[in-house]
């Protein structure tokens, strides 16, 4: 693994973490709902595989940014593990959102510079 790979993995994990936290902002959801929301909201551009989603959810839970609880789904007679955003998670989402905005603004200035008059 090169020096760049850990930074890339960190960026990818951080981005996925932010997307999950944002998805949970309106209210609790189970893993499949989270993945489908991200996919639908991005017009199928982003597809979160279970092999990435559940490790991310467990990581967020260990950090105290989400909490989980087993519940029976309203429309099914089956239990699902629902995840919800914690107060710490809301603070983290605000921090990450601010960083993300800063990063995307900086990249946009390079990609689409304002033309000089």
PDB file of C-alpha atoms in Angstrom:
ATOM      1  CA  UNK A   1       0.000   0.000   0.000  1.00  0.00           C
ATOM      2  CA  UNK A   2       1.411   3.381  -0.994  1.00  0.00           C
ATOM      3  CA  UNK A   3       1.291   6.551   1.085  1.00  0.00           C
ATOM      4  CA  UNK A   4      -1.538   7.814  -1.133  1.00  0.00           C
ATOM      5  CA  UNK A   5      -3.761   4.775  -0.588  1.00  0.00           C
ATOM      6  CA  UNK A   6      -4.463   5.356   3.138  1.00  0.00           C
ATOM      7  CA  UNK A   7      -5.399   8.980   2.362  1.00  0.00           C
ATOM      8  CA  UNK A   8      -7.666   7.814  -0.471  1.00  0.00           C
ATOM      9  CA  UNK A   9      -9.324   5.207   1.747  1.00  0.00           C
ATOM     10  CA  UNK A  10      -9.803   7.832   4.453  1.00  0.00           C
ATOM     11  CA  UNK A  11     -11.391  10.224   1.944  1.00  0.00           C
ATOM     12  CA  UNK A  12     -13.704   7.509   0.625  1.00  0.00           C
ATOM     13  CA  UNK A  13     -14.707   6.393   4.121  1.00  0.00           C
ATOM     14  CA  UNK A  14     -15.223   9.995   5.201  1.00  0.00           C
ATOM     15  CA  UNK A  15     -17.407  10.670   2.182  1.00  0.00           C
ATOM     16  CA  UNK A  16     -19.502   7.556   2.758  1.00  0.00           C
ATOM     17  CA  UNK A  17     -19.785   8.398   6.461  1.00  0.00           C
ATOM     18  CA  UNK A  18     -21.007  11.900   5.591  1.00  0.00           C
ATOM     19  CA  UNK A  19     -23.579  10.554   3.116  1.00  0.00           C
ATOM     20  CA  UNK A  20     -24.901   8.093   5.699  1.00  0.00           C
ATOM     21  CA  UNK A  21     -25.120  10.773   8.398  1.00  0.00           C
ATOM     22  CA  UNK A  22     -26.955  13.078   5.978  1.00  0.00           C
ATOM     23  CA  UNK A  23     -29.343  10.292   5.000  1.00  0.00           C
ATOM     24  CA  UNK A  24     -30.209   9.733   8.670  1.00  0.00           C
ATOM     25  CA  UNK A  25     -30.801  13.424   9.396  1.00  0.00           C
ATOM     26  CA  UNK A  26     -34.588  13.278   8.750  1.00  0.00           C
ATOM     27  CA  UNK A  27     -35.026  10.150  10.879  1.00  0.00           C
ATOM     28  CA  UNK A  28     -34.083   6.511  11.512  1.00  0.00           C
ATOM     29  CA  UNK A  29     -33.590   4.030   8.679  1.00  0.00           C
ATOM     30  CA  UNK A  30     -32.323   0.491   8.240  1.00  0.00           C
ATOM     31  CA  UNK A  31     -29.325  -0.329   6.083  1.00  0.00           C
ATOM     32  CA  UNK A  32     -31.205  -1.198   2.914  1.00  0.00           C
ATOM     33  CA  UNK A  33     -33.193   2.052   3.139  1.00  0.00           C
ATOM     34  CA  UNK A  34     -29.969   4.027   3.548  1.00  0.00           C
ATOM     35  CA  UNK A  35     -28.357   2.416   0.508  1.00  0.00           C
ATOM     36  CA  UNK A  36     -31.487   2.864  -1.624  1.00  0.00           C
ATOM     37  CA  UNK A  37     -31.855   6.524  -0.571  1.00  0.00           C
ATOM     38  CA  UNK A  38     -28.274   7.293  -1.619  1.00  0.00           C
ATOM     39  CA  UNK A  39     -28.782   5.467  -4.912  1.00  0.00           C
ATOM     40  CA  UNK A  40     -32.130   7.143  -5.704  1.00  0.00           C
ATOM     41  CA  UNK A  41     -31.002  10.617  -4.640  1.00  0.00           C
ATOM     42  CA  UNK A  42     -27.932  10.451  -6.889  1.00  0.00           C
ATOM     43  CA  UNK A  43     -29.887   9.076  -9.880  1.00  0.00           C
ATOM     44  CA  UNK A  44     -28.022   5.756  -9.574  1.00  0.00           C
ATOM     45  CA  UNK A  45     -24.595   7.407  -9.812  1.00  0.00           C
ATOM     46  CA  UNK A  46     -23.657   6.242  -6.315  1.00  0.00           C
ATOM     47  CA  UNK A  47     -24.429   2.670  -5.326  1.00  0.00           C
ATOM     48  CA  UNK A  48     -23.388   1.634  -1.845  1.00  0.00           C
ATOM     49  CA  UNK A  49     -22.641  -2.065  -1.562  1.00  0.00           C
ATOM     50  CA  UNK A  50     -23.464  -3.910   1.653  1.00  0.00           C
ATOM     51  CA  UNK A  51     -19.761  -4.739   2.026  1.00  0.00           C
ATOM     52  CA  UNK A  52     -19.071  -1.010   2.430  1.00  0.00           C
ATOM     53  CA  UNK A  53     -22.296   0.111   4.089  1.00  0.00           C
ATOM     54  CA  UNK A  54     -22.365  -2.127   7.152  1.00  0.00           C
ATOM     55  CA  UNK A  55     -18.715  -1.629   8.132  1.00  0.00           C
ATOM     56  CA  UNK A  56     -19.361   2.129   7.816  1.00  0.00           C
ATOM     57  CA  UNK A  57     -22.475   1.906   9.996  1.00  0.00           C
ATOM     58  CA  UNK A  58     -20.546  -0.065  12.621  1.00  0.00           C
ATOM     59  CA  UNK A  59     -17.713   2.493  12.498  1.00  0.00           C
ATOM     60  CA  UNK A  60     -20.204   5.348  12.955  1.00  0.00           C
ATOM     61  CA  UNK A  61     -21.810   3.519  15.847  1.00  0.00           C
ATOM     62  CA  UNK A  62     -18.437   2.973  17.575  1.00  0.00           C
ATOM     63  CA  UNK A  63     -17.727   6.695  17.242  1.00  0.00           C
ATOM     64  CA  UNK A  64     -21.083   7.527  18.826  1.00  0.00           C
ATOM     65  CA  UNK A  65     -22.386   9.299  15.710  1.00  0.00           C
ATOM     66  CA  UNK A  66     -25.251   6.847  15.195  1.00  0.00           C
ATOM     67  CA  UNK A  67     -27.173   4.550  17.502  1.00  0.00           C
ATOM     68  CA  UNK A  68     -29.091   1.449  16.492  1.00  0.00           C
ATOM     69  CA  UNK A  69     -32.095  -0.503  17.665  1.00  0.00           C
ATOM     70  CA  UNK A  70     -33.846  -3.608  16.393  1.00  0.00           C
ATOM     71  CA  UNK A  71     -37.465  -2.903  15.406  1.00  0.00           C
ATOM     72  CA  UNK A  72     -40.222  -4.587  13.461  1.00  0.00           C
ATOM     73  CA  UNK A  73     -40.766  -2.780  10.176  1.00  0.00           C
ATOM     74  CA  UNK A  74     -44.181  -1.128   9.828  1.00  0.00           C
ATOM     75  CA  UNK A  75     -44.973  -2.782   6.508  1.00  0.00           C
ATOM     76  CA  UNK A  76     -43.373  -6.161   7.219  1.00  0.00           C
ATOM     77  CA  UNK A  77     -43.482  -8.755   9.930  1.00  0.00           C
ATOM     78  CA  UNK A  78     -39.709  -8.768  10.236  1.00  0.00           C
ATOM     79  CA  UNK A  79     -37.131  -7.107  12.436  1.00  0.00           C
ATOM     80  CA  UNK A  80     -34.598  -4.679  11.008  1.00  0.00           C
ATOM     81  CA  UNK A  81     -31.771  -2.836  12.691  1.00  0.00           C
ATOM     82  CA  UNK A  82     -32.656   0.845  12.485  1.00  0.00           C
ATOM     83  CA  UNK A  83     -29.942   3.472  12.732  1.00  0.00           C
ATOM     84  CA  UNK A  84     -30.504   7.008  13.968  1.00  0.00           C
ATOM     85  CA  UNK A  85     -28.341  10.083  14.133  1.00  0.00           C
ATOM     86  CA  UNK A  86     -27.111  11.038  17.610  1.00  0.00           C
ATOM     87  CA  UNK A  87     -26.421  14.608  18.807  1.00  0.00           C
ATOM     88  CA  UNK A  88     -22.691  13.885  18.278  1.00  0.00           C
ATOM     89  CA  UNK A  89     -23.517  12.681  14.777  1.00  0.00           C
ATOM     90  CA  UNK A  90     -25.369  15.921  14.019  1.00  0.00           C
ATOM     91  CA  UNK A  91     -22.293  17.908  15.080  1.00  0.00           C
ATOM     92  CA  UNK A  92     -20.049  15.695  12.964  1.00  0.00           C
ATOM     93  CA  UNK A  93     -22.358  16.093   9.972  1.00  0.00           C
ATOM     94  CA  UNK A  94     -22.157  19.881  10.301  1.00  0.00           C
ATOM     95  CA  UNK A  95     -18.334  19.723  10.444  1.00  0.00           C
ATOM     96  CA  UNK A  96     -18.082  17.370   7.491  1.00  0.00           C
ATOM     97  CA  UNK A  97     -20.600  19.352   5.462  1.00  0.00           C
ATOM     98  CA  UNK A  98     -18.554  22.500   5.997  1.00  0.00           C
ATOM     99  CA  UNK A  99     -15.323  20.737   4.975  1.00  0.00           C
ATOM    100  CA  UNK A 100     -16.999  19.187   1.944  1.00  0.00           C
ATOM    101  CA  UNK A 101     -18.322  22.569   0.803  1.00  0.00           C
ATOM    102  CA  UNK A 102     -14.861  24.075   1.177  1.00  0.00           C
ATOM    103  CA  UNK A 103     -13.293  21.225  -0.821  1.00  0.00           C
ATOM    104  CA  UNK A 104     -15.847  21.277  -3.631  1.00  0.00           C
ATOM    105  CA  UNK A 105     -15.658  25.084  -3.904  1.00  0.00           C
ATOM    106  CA  UNK A 106     -11.864  24.873  -4.215  1.00  0.00           C
ATOM    107  CA  UNK A 107     -12.062  22.169  -6.889  1.00  0.00           C
ATOM    108  CA  UNK A 108     -14.740  24.140  -8.778  1.00  0.00           C
ATOM    109  CA  UNK A 109     -12.469  27.198  -8.885  1.00  0.00           C
ATOM    110  CA  UNK A 110      -9.833  25.095 -10.644  1.00  0.00           C
ATOM    111  CA  UNK A 111     -12.188  23.233 -12.963  1.00  0.00           C
ATOM    112  CA  UNK A 112     -14.339  26.219 -13.965  1.00  0.00           C
ATOM    113  CA  UNK A 113     -12.281  29.375 -13.380  1.00  0.00           C
ATOM    114  CA  UNK A 114     -13.893  32.768 -13.691  1.00  0.00           C
ATOM    115  CA  UNK A 115     -12.757  34.193 -17.010  1.00  0.00           C
ATOM    116  CA  UNK A 116     -10.698  37.345 -16.817  1.00  0.00           C
ATOM    117  CA  UNK A 117     -12.120  40.426 -18.508  1.00  0.00           C
TER     118      UNK A 117
END
